Amino acid sequence: MVTGGFRAVARCEALALPPYSDSVEGLTRTYLSPAYGATQERVAEWMAEAGMTVRRDAAANLIGRYEGRVAHAPALVIGSHIDSVRNAGAYDGPLGIMLGIEAVAALSSSGTQLPFAVEVYAFGDEEGSRFPAAMLTSRAVAGTLDPAALDVTDRDGVRLGDLVDLAAYPSVARAPGEVLAYLEAHIEQGPVLEAEGLALGTVTGIAAQLRFEIGLSGTAGHAGTTAMGLRRDAVAGMAEMVLAAEAVATAGPPDLVATVGVVEVPSGAANVIAGRSRFTLDVRAGDAGVRDRAADEVLRRFRDIAGRRDLGLSVRQVHDLPASPCDPALMDLLEEATVAAGQRPFRLVSGAGHDAMIMAALCPTAMLFLRCRGGVSHNPAEHVEPADAEAALKVMSGFIKRLGAKLEPA
């Protein structure tokens, strides 16, 4: 018999293939794409089979609800995201949703009702791989979304407003009294658990993040006829800035990281000195002060490089997420459930951002990490052992049971 954790892994793998991926090689599922819609349809079927009523909200989130003993009771929300980066792995995001569905299926099949409802959220835009903003849908649910952030256009010139009703988008916000807590299971996306020989870990908090779009302008010219000393090369300037960001992060504490993940050379050609370049800068640290000081230093060095090379420099901040500690009481419940499932408890910080950090503005949050082979994520080689998913499901079910016992009337 296939158990819930193994089924959750198998479902993630099924969703990594067309029509649930916009590409044939490697999973690509961007927000509101055809693959996104097909995935919602399939996941909605699984939610219904697990005993949930299913709906979609105005931000194109998919929500399944399993009622508690009292109709319209506040809910424990279990969630993660179904969108992906380009050329992704199968588990980053969907595994947390599949495990949430399995946890509800176990409750439903045993006829167990709790003093609260359980809702499973499949958020839509955690990665920000289509539009130049991330976590739009969870920010809308948490009530922290600035409507101005919805004025975005993808690389093909499609505006978000062409696909959804922007006026209705903020209406998906949940009132604090409607949500008791938020639980997210997610692959670690790092090597710590594997190095410790552990399947699972309790997350203590999520690092603070800043993200920028950087633009450089110089002078395009012929590669063979323009002397080196006369060049205003936007690519050479970009290359020096990338190394400057790396140097600042390397000199900081271990949890400080800086990443240039996208570089673009508009109208680039092999025999042309680049007149323009663009790139992204992502800076993260467990402490917001460390992050901010590092970002300030990186941008100071960028200005120095641009001035020395006679390049125009533009800097646009597109993302600012504060550090997000998890709730201590919920962490304790997760650890109790971990021990009861026969696993050694272990706590760790998340360097990656998750919808949990957004939902913390609405309710107490908890996160459970699952080890992934080699710490690899955002890559088709991403891998989770089904036995680890089974252990995670036992912990999640134990967490739900303990939260229910805690909220029972005396």
GROMACS .gro file of C-alpha atoms in nm:
model
  410
    1MET     CA    1   0.000   0.000   0.000
    2VAL     CA    2   0.129   0.344  -0.092
    3THR     CA    3   0.147   0.565   0.216
    4GLY     CA    4   0.087   0.938   0.227
    5GLY     CA    5   0.447   1.056   0.222
    6PHE     CA    6   0.535   0.834  -0.071
    7ARG     CA    7   0.222   0.948  -0.257
    8ALA     CA    8   0.314   1.313  -0.193
    9VAL     CA    9   0.655   1.259  -0.356
   10ALA     CA   10   0.502   1.074  -0.651
   11ARG     CA   11   0.253   1.354  -0.707
   12CYS     CA   12   0.530   1.614  -0.710
   13GLU     CA   13   0.712   1.411  -0.972
   14ALA     CA   14   0.396   1.383  -1.184
   15LEU     CA   15   0.351   1.760  -1.167
   16ALA     CA   16   0.704   1.813  -1.303
   17LEU     CA   17   0.599   1.699  -1.651
   18PRO     CA   18   0.380   1.857  -1.922
   19PRO     CA   19   0.103   1.972  -1.916
   20TYR     CA   20   0.202   2.081  -1.565
   21SER     CA   21   0.528   2.230  -1.692
   22ASP     CA   22   0.559   2.500  -1.957
   23SER     CA   23   0.878   2.329  -2.080
   24VAL     CA   24   0.956   1.969  -2.175
   25GLU     CA   25   1.305   1.964  -2.024
   26GLY     CA   26   1.310   2.067  -1.660
   27LEU     CA   27   1.012   2.203  -1.473
   28THR     CA   28   0.908   2.559  -1.554
   29ARG     CA   29   0.573   2.667  -1.408
   30THR     CA   30   0.525   3.041  -1.386
   31TYR     CA   31   0.237   3.227  -1.229
   32LEU     CA   32  -0.083   3.225  -1.439
   33SER     CA   33   0.076   3.031  -1.726
   34PRO     CA   34  -0.106   2.740  -1.895
   35ALA     CA   35   0.095   2.494  -1.684
   36TYR     CA   36  -0.006   2.683  -1.371
   37GLY     CA   37  -0.373   2.647  -1.463
   38ALA     CA   38  -0.338   2.275  -1.542
   39THR     CA   39  -0.160   2.219  -1.211
   40GLN     CA   40  -0.433   2.397  -1.018
   41GLU     CA   41  -0.694   2.174  -1.179
   42ARG     CA   42  -0.509   1.857  -1.082
   43VAL     CA   43  -0.431   1.970  -0.727
   44ALA     CA   44  -0.794   2.077  -0.682
   45GLU     CA   45  -0.897   1.720  -0.765
   46TRP     CA   46  -0.660   1.584  -0.500
   47MET     CA   47  -0.788   1.833  -0.244
   48ALA     CA   48  -1.147   1.726  -0.311
   49GLU     CA   49  -1.052   1.357  -0.285
   50ALA     CA   50  -0.899   1.432   0.056
   51GLY     CA   51  -1.232   1.565   0.184
   52MET     CA   52  -1.188   1.938   0.132
   53THR     CA   53  -1.408   2.199  -0.026
   54VAL     CA   54  -1.206   2.382  -0.290
   55ARG     CA   55  -1.203   2.740  -0.413
   56ARG     CA   56  -0.981   2.991  -0.592
   57ASP     CA   57  -0.946   3.347  -0.474
   58ALA     CA   58  -0.900   3.669  -0.673
   59ALA     CA   59  -0.520   3.636  -0.657
   60ALA     CA   60  -0.542   3.290  -0.819
   61ASN     CA   61  -0.450   3.105  -0.503
   62LEU     CA   62  -0.597   2.756  -0.473
   63ILE     CA   63  -0.747   2.679  -0.129
   64GLY     CA   64  -0.884   2.356   0.015
   65ARG     CA   65  -1.073   2.366   0.346
   66TYR     CA   66  -1.152   2.085   0.590
   67GLU     CA   67  -1.404   2.207   0.846
   68GLY     CA   68  -1.360   2.177   1.218
   69ARG     CA   69  -1.631   2.069   1.460
   70VAL     CA   70  -1.783   2.415   1.443
   71ALA     CA   71  -1.861   2.560   1.100
   72HIS     CA   72  -1.660   2.867   1.002
   73ALA     CA   73  -1.408   2.803   1.282
   74PRO     CA   74  -1.068   2.972   1.253
   75ALA     CA   75  -0.820   2.769   1.050
   76LEU     CA   76  -0.474   2.625   1.073
   77VAL     CA   77  -0.332   2.708   0.731
   78ILE     CA   78  -0.086   2.463   0.576
   79GLY     CA   79   0.068   2.603   0.262
   80SER     CA   80   0.344   2.650   0.010
   81HIS     CA   81   0.366   2.747  -0.358
   82ILE     CA   82   0.302   2.574  -0.690
   83ASP     CA   83   0.496   2.812  -0.914
   84SER     CA   84   0.860   2.739  -0.994
   85VAL     CA   85   1.176   2.899  -1.118
   86ARG     CA   86   1.281   2.817  -1.474
   87ASN     CA   87   1.437   2.473  -1.514
   88ALA     CA   88   1.338   2.380  -1.160
   89GLY     CA   89   1.317   2.064  -0.952
   90ALA     CA   90   0.997   1.886  -0.859
   91TYR     CA   91   0.973   1.947  -0.485
   92ASP     CA   92   1.044   2.312  -0.407
   93GLY     CA   93   0.696   2.431  -0.306
   94PRO     CA   94   0.464   2.153  -0.424
   95LEU     CA   95   0.589   1.903  -0.165
   96GLY     CA   96   0.455   2.119   0.119
   97ILE     CA   97   0.115   2.135  -0.050
   98MET     CA   98   0.105   1.761  -0.118
   99LEU     CA   99   0.196   1.685   0.245
  100GLY     CA  100  -0.077   1.923   0.362
  101ILE     CA  101  -0.330   1.739   0.146
  102GLU     CA  102  -0.214   1.406   0.289
  103ALA     CA  103  -0.243   1.537   0.646
  104VAL     CA  104  -0.604   1.639   0.578
  105ALA     CA  105  -0.676   1.307   0.404
  106ALA     CA  106  -0.568   1.125   0.719
  107LEU     CA  107  -0.804   1.337   0.929
  108SER     CA  108  -1.091   1.290   0.685
  109SER     CA  109  -1.051   0.913   0.646
  110SER     CA  110  -1.058   0.865   1.023
  111GLY     CA  111  -1.352   1.102   1.070
  112THR     CA  112  -1.144   1.326   1.296
  113GLN     CA  113  -1.265   1.681   1.343
  114LEU     CA  114  -1.071   1.939   1.536
  115PRO     CA  115  -1.157   2.253   1.729
  116PHE     CA  116  -1.035   2.444   1.422
  117ALA     CA  117  -1.054   2.405   1.046
  118VAL     CA  118  -0.754   2.308   0.835
  119GLU     CA  119  -0.692   2.491   0.508
  120VAL     CA  120  -0.433   2.401   0.249
  121TYR     CA  121  -0.311   2.697   0.041
  122ALA     CA  122  -0.134   2.657  -0.293
  123PHE     CA  123   0.017   3.003  -0.335
  124GLY     CA  124   0.087   3.123  -0.684
  125ASP     CA  125   0.380   3.362  -0.706
  126GLU     CA  126   0.641   3.284  -0.443
  127GLU     CA  127   0.935   3.264  -0.681
  128GLY     CA  128   0.873   3.580  -0.883
  129SER     CA  129   0.999   3.401  -1.194
  130ARG     CA  130   0.745   3.561  -1.428
  131PHE     CA  131   0.686   3.912  -1.293
  132PRO     CA  132   0.959   4.123  -1.126
  133ALA     CA  133   0.810   4.081  -0.778
  134ALA     CA  134   0.785   3.779  -0.552
  135MET     CA  135   0.526   3.647  -0.307
  136LEU     CA  136   0.249   3.863  -0.443
  137THR     CA  137  -0.024   3.612  -0.360
  138SER     CA  138   0.081   3.540  -0.002
  139ARG     CA  139   0.130   3.912   0.059
  140ALA     CA  140  -0.227   3.963  -0.060
  141VAL     CA  141  -0.354   3.696   0.181
  142ALA     CA  142  -0.154   3.839   0.471
  143GLY     CA  143  -0.289   4.187   0.399
  144THR     CA  144   0.057   4.341   0.347
  145LEU     CA  145   0.045   4.393  -0.029
  146ASP     CA  146   0.096   4.745  -0.159
  147PRO     CA  147  -0.141   4.773  -0.460
  148ALA     CA  148   0.136   4.957  -0.646
  149ALA     CA  149   0.332   4.630  -0.650
  150LEU     CA  150   0.072   4.487  -0.890
  151ASP     CA  151   0.177   4.724  -1.168
  152VAL     CA  152   0.418   4.472  -1.319
  153THR     CA  153   0.490   4.336  -1.668
  154ASP     CA  154   0.657   4.011  -1.767
  155ARG     CA  155   0.942   3.977  -2.017
  156ASP     CA  156   0.694   3.928  -2.300
  157GLY     CA  157   0.515   4.254  -2.226
  158VAL     CA  158   0.214   4.092  -2.058
  159ARG     CA  159   0.085   4.295  -1.765
  160LEU     CA  160  -0.046   4.125  -1.452
  161GLY     CA  161  -0.362   4.330  -1.498
  162ASP     CA  162  -0.420   4.159  -1.832
  163LEU     CA  163  -0.461   3.827  -1.649
  164VAL     CA  164  -0.638   3.907  -1.321
  165ASP     CA  165  -0.865   4.176  -1.177
  166LEU     CA  166  -0.621   4.402  -0.994
  167ALA     CA  167  -0.902   4.586  -0.817
  168ALA     CA  168  -1.020   4.258  -0.659
  169TYR     CA  169  -0.671   4.131  -0.580
  170PRO     CA  170  -0.640   4.284  -0.230
  171SER     CA  171  -0.981   4.143  -0.132
  172VAL     CA  172  -0.822   3.803  -0.065
  173ALA     CA  173  -0.671   3.934   0.262
  174ARG     CA  174  -0.764   3.722   0.561
  175ALA     CA  175  -0.866   3.876   0.893
  176PRO     CA  176  -0.633   3.784   1.182
  177GLY     CA  177  -0.915   3.608   1.368
  178GLU     CA  178  -0.974   3.375   1.073
  179VAL     CA  179  -0.631   3.212   1.091
  180LEU     CA  180  -0.486   3.045   1.400
  181ALA     CA  181  -0.142   2.963   1.265
  182TYR     CA  182   0.052   2.881   0.951
  183LEU     CA  183   0.258   2.565   0.894
  184GLU     CA  184   0.484   2.511   0.593
  185ALA     CA  185   0.685   2.201   0.507
  186HIS     CA  186   0.961   2.264   0.255
  187ILE     CA  187   1.283   2.112   0.131
  188GLU     CA  188   1.580   2.270   0.307
  189GLN     CA  189   1.750   2.391  -0.014
  190GLY     CA  190   2.080   2.353   0.166
  191PRO     CA  191   2.317   2.083   0.297
  192VAL     CA  192   2.283   2.117   0.675
  193LEU     CA  193   2.033   1.838   0.745
  194GLU     CA  194   2.214   1.596   0.517
  195ALA     CA  195   2.543   1.676   0.691
  196GLU     CA  196   2.378   1.610   1.027
  197GLY     CA  197   2.234   1.279   0.904
  198LEU     CA  198   1.882   1.402   0.973
  199ALA     CA  199   1.564   1.381   0.768
  200LEU     CA  200   1.393   1.682   0.926
  201GLY     CA  201   1.458   2.008   1.105
  202THR     CA  202   1.256   2.277   1.278
  203VAL     CA  203   1.312   2.623   1.130
  204THR     CA  204   1.381   2.900   1.380
  205GLY     CA  205   1.339   3.186   1.135
  206ILE     CA  206   1.396   3.317   0.782
  207ALA     CA  207   1.676   3.551   0.682
  208ALA     CA  208   1.615   3.914   0.586
  209GLN     CA  209   1.639   3.984   0.212
  210LEU     CA  210   1.699   4.279  -0.018
  211ARG     CA  211   1.683   4.261  -0.396
  212PHE     CA  212   1.782   4.525  -0.652
  213GLU     CA  213   1.776   4.572  -1.028
  214ILE     CA  214   2.095   4.744  -1.145
  215GLY     CA  215   2.136   4.919  -1.479
  216LEU     CA  216   2.458   5.045  -1.641
  217SER     CA  217   2.493   5.269  -1.944
  218GLY     CA  218   2.814   5.336  -2.134
  219THR     CA  219   2.895   5.381  -2.501
  220ALA     CA  220   2.856   5.109  -2.763
  221GLY     CA  221   3.148   5.088  -3.006
  222HIS     CA  222   3.338   4.865  -3.244
  223ALA     CA  223   3.532   4.592  -3.065
  224GLY     CA  224   3.828   4.620  -3.302
  225THR     CA  225   3.870   4.995  -3.338
  226THR     CA  226   3.810   5.141  -2.992
  227ALA     CA  227   4.122   5.158  -2.773
  228MET     CA  228   4.091   5.009  -2.426
  229GLY     CA  229   4.155   5.339  -2.253
  230LEU     CA  230   3.871   5.508  -2.440
  231ARG     CA  231   3.601   5.255  -2.364
  232ARG     CA  232   3.289   5.297  -2.152
  233ASP     CA  233   3.216   4.925  -2.139
  234ALA     CA  234   2.894   4.837  -1.954
  235VAL     CA  235   2.983   4.467  -1.937
  236ALA     CA  236   3.329   4.523  -1.791
  237GLY     CA  237   3.174   4.752  -1.531
  238MET     CA  238   2.912   4.490  -1.450
  239ALA     CA  239   3.179   4.223  -1.412
  240GLU     CA  240   3.373   4.435  -1.163
  241MET     CA  241   3.054   4.504  -0.967
  242VAL     CA  242   2.970   4.134  -0.946
  243LEU     CA  243   3.309   4.065  -0.791
  244ALA     CA  244   3.268   4.362  -0.555
  245ALA     CA  245   2.941   4.218  -0.424
  246GLU     CA  246   3.107   3.880  -0.375
  247ALA     CA  247   3.396   4.041  -0.184
  248VAL     CA  248   3.166   4.225   0.057
  249ALA     CA  249   2.966   3.912   0.137
  250THR     CA  250   3.276   3.694   0.175
  251ALA     CA  251   3.418   3.935   0.431
  252GLY     CA  252   3.101   3.923   0.643
  253PRO     CA  253   2.953   3.668   0.885
  254PRO     CA  254   2.872   3.317   0.754
  255ASP     CA  255   2.500   3.387   0.707
  256LEU     CA  256   2.562   3.695   0.489
  257VAL     CA  257   2.528   3.618   0.119
  258ALA     CA  258   2.516   3.828  -0.197
  259THR     CA  259   2.411   3.691  -0.534
  260VAL     CA  260   2.391   3.819  -0.890
  261GLY     CA  261   2.142   3.579  -1.046
  262VAL     CA  262   2.043   3.752  -1.372
  263VAL     CA  263   2.269   3.937  -1.614
  264GLU     CA  264   2.151   4.090  -1.942
  265VAL     CA  265   2.326   4.266  -2.227
  266PRO     CA  266   2.058   4.424  -2.449
  267SER     CA  267   2.158   4.431  -2.814
  268GLY     CA  268   2.481   4.247  -2.733
  269ALA     CA  269   2.699   4.119  -3.017
  270ALA     CA  270   3.040   3.949  -3.034
  271ASN     CA  271   3.208   4.244  -3.208
  272VAL     CA  272   3.042   4.528  -3.015
  273ILE     CA  273   3.145   4.693  -2.689
  274ALA     CA  274   2.833   4.684  -2.476
  275GLY     CA  275   2.665   5.018  -2.427
  276ARG     CA  276   2.416   4.884  -2.173
  277SER     CA  277   2.389   4.604  -1.919
  278ARG     CA  278   2.147   4.502  -1.648
  279PHE     CA  279   2.173   4.265  -1.355
  280THR     CA  280   2.010   4.171  -1.026
  281LEU     CA  281   2.159   4.185  -0.679
  282ASP     CA  282   2.022   3.979  -0.389
  283VAL     CA  283   2.158   4.035  -0.035
  284ARG     CA  284   2.054   3.823   0.264
  285ALA     CA  285   2.147   3.773   0.629
  286GLY     CA  286   1.982   3.644   0.942
  287ASP     CA  287   2.002   3.993   1.094
  288ALA     CA  288   1.848   4.286   0.906
  289GLY     CA  289   2.118   4.523   1.026
  290VAL     CA  290   2.394   4.303   0.887
  291ARG     CA  291   2.204   4.276   0.558
  292ASP     CA  292   2.148   4.651   0.531
  293ARG     CA  293   2.508   4.746   0.610
  294ALA     CA  294   2.634   4.498   0.353
  295ALA     CA  295   2.394   4.624   0.087
  296ASP     CA  296   2.497   4.983   0.156
  297GLU     CA  297   2.863   4.889   0.116
  298VAL     CA  298   2.798   4.699  -0.207
  299LEU     CA  299   2.607   4.991  -0.356
  300ARG     CA  300   2.880   5.233  -0.243
  301ARG     CA  301   3.134   5.023  -0.433
  302PHE     CA  302   2.904   5.014  -0.735
  303ARG     CA  303   2.892   5.395  -0.737
  304ASP     CA  304   3.272   5.414  -0.713
  305ILE     CA  305   3.313   5.169  -1.002
  306ALA     CA  306   3.061   5.354  -1.217
  307GLY     CA  307   3.230   5.686  -1.148
  308ARG     CA  308   3.576   5.555  -1.226
  309ARG     CA  309   3.458   5.392  -1.549
  310ASP     CA  310   3.238   5.688  -1.651
  311LEU     CA  311   2.923   5.474  -1.658
  312GLY     CA  312   2.567   5.575  -1.584
  313LEU     CA  313   2.426   5.378  -1.291
  314SER     CA  314   2.063   5.315  -1.196
  315VAL     CA  315   1.956   5.121  -0.884
  316ARG     CA  316   1.600   5.010  -0.818
  317GLN     CA  317   1.505   4.823  -0.503
  318VAL     CA  318   1.241   4.562  -0.591
  319HIS     CA  319   1.226   4.347  -0.277
  320ASP     CA  320   1.265   4.412   0.096
  321LEU     CA  321   1.172   4.130   0.330
  322PRO     CA  322   1.256   4.155   0.700
  323ALA     CA  323   1.390   3.867   0.904
  324SER     CA  324   1.101   3.649   1.015
  325PRO     CA  325   1.135   3.445   1.336
  326CYS     CA  326   0.909   3.143   1.377
  327ASP     CA  327   0.675   3.121   1.676
  328PRO     CA  328   0.849   2.963   1.981
  329ALA     CA  329   0.539   2.776   2.101
  330LEU     CA  330   0.477   2.628   1.757
  331MET     CA  331   0.844   2.530   1.729
  332ASP     CA  332   0.807   2.342   2.056
  333LEU     CA  333   0.501   2.158   1.924
  334LEU     CA  334   0.691   2.063   1.609
  335GLU     CA  335   0.978   1.929   1.813
  336GLU     CA  336   0.745   1.727   2.036
  337ALA     CA  337   0.591   1.576   1.723
  338THR     CA  338   0.938   1.513   1.580
  339VAL     CA  339   1.044   1.314   1.885
  340ALA     CA  340   0.716   1.122   1.885
  341ALA     CA  341   0.781   1.028   1.520
  342GLY     CA  342   1.117   0.879   1.617
  343GLN     CA  343   1.330   1.160   1.475
  344ARG     CA  344   1.604   1.358   1.649
  345PRO     CA  345   1.500   1.722   1.690
  346PHE     CA  346   1.721   1.984   1.529
  347ARG     CA  347   1.680   2.358   1.472
  348LEU     CA  348   1.819   2.566   1.186
  349VAL     CA  349   1.778   2.903   1.013
  350SER     CA  350   1.642   2.935   0.659
  351GLY     CA  351   1.857   3.138   0.424
  352ALA     CA  352   1.588   3.113   0.156
  353GLY     CA  353   1.265   3.309   0.160
  354HIS     CA  354   0.930   3.134   0.190
  355ASP     CA  355   0.563   3.226   0.207
  356ALA     CA  356   0.590   3.163   0.582
  357MET     CA  357   0.782   3.487   0.626
  358ILE     CA  358   0.493   3.676   0.466
  359MET     CA  359   0.224   3.495   0.664
  360ALA     CA  360   0.400   3.591   0.988
  361ALA     CA  361   0.234   3.933   0.958
  362LEU     CA  362  -0.104   3.757   0.986
  363CYS     CA  363  -0.050   3.478   1.239
  364PRO     CA  364   0.213   3.271   1.426
  365THR     CA  365   0.417   3.057   1.187
  366ALA     CA  366   0.611   2.732   1.190
  367MET     CA  367   0.827   2.562   0.929
  368LEU     CA  368   0.948   2.205   0.892
  369PHE     CA  369   1.248   2.142   0.666
  370LEU     CA  370   1.311   1.815   0.482
  371ARG     CA  371   1.658   1.722   0.371
  372CYS     CA  372   1.730   1.728  -0.001
  373ARG     CA  373   2.014   1.536  -0.161
  374GLY     CA  374   2.330   1.742  -0.183
  375GLY     CA  375   2.141   2.052  -0.073
  376VAL     CA  376   2.046   2.099  -0.440
  377SER     CA  377   1.738   2.302  -0.530
  378HIS     CA  378   1.617   2.521  -0.817
  379ASN     CA  379   1.760   2.246  -1.035
  380PRO     CA  380   1.618   1.936  -1.206
  381ALA     CA  381   1.854   1.729  -0.987
  382GLU     CA  382   1.650   1.823  -0.678
  383HIS     CA  383   1.571   1.502  -0.486
  384VAL     CA  384   1.379   1.404  -0.173
  385GLU     CA  385   1.366   1.053  -0.030
  386PRO     CA  386   1.007   0.927   0.001
  387ALA     CA  387   1.089   0.793   0.349
  388ASP     CA  388   1.180   1.147   0.457
  389ALA     CA  389   0.846   1.274   0.326
  390GLU     CA  390   0.672   0.998   0.520
  391ALA     CA  391   0.853   1.107   0.837
  392ALA     CA  392   0.754   1.469   0.768
  393LEU     CA  393   0.390   1.368   0.731
  394LYS     CA  394   0.400   1.190   1.067
  395VAL     CA  395   0.544   1.503   1.227
  396MET     CA  396   0.285   1.729   1.064
  397SER     CA  397   0.001   1.499   1.176
  398GLY     CA  398   0.144   1.495   1.527
  399PHE     CA  399   0.172   1.872   1.524
  400ILE     CA  400  -0.194   1.906   1.420
  401LYS     CA  401  -0.302   1.663   1.692
  402ARG     CA  402  -0.105   1.850   1.959
  403LEU     CA  403  -0.236   2.187   1.847
  404GLY     CA  404  -0.588   2.047   1.865
  405ALA     CA  405  -0.532   1.916   2.218
  406LYS     CA  406  -0.391   2.253   2.322
  407LEU     CA  407  -0.702   2.433   2.199
  408GLU     CA  408  -0.961   2.195   2.341
  409PRO     CA  409  -1.180   2.359   2.604
  410ALA     CA  410  -1.080   2.265   2.960
   0.00000   0.00000   0.00000
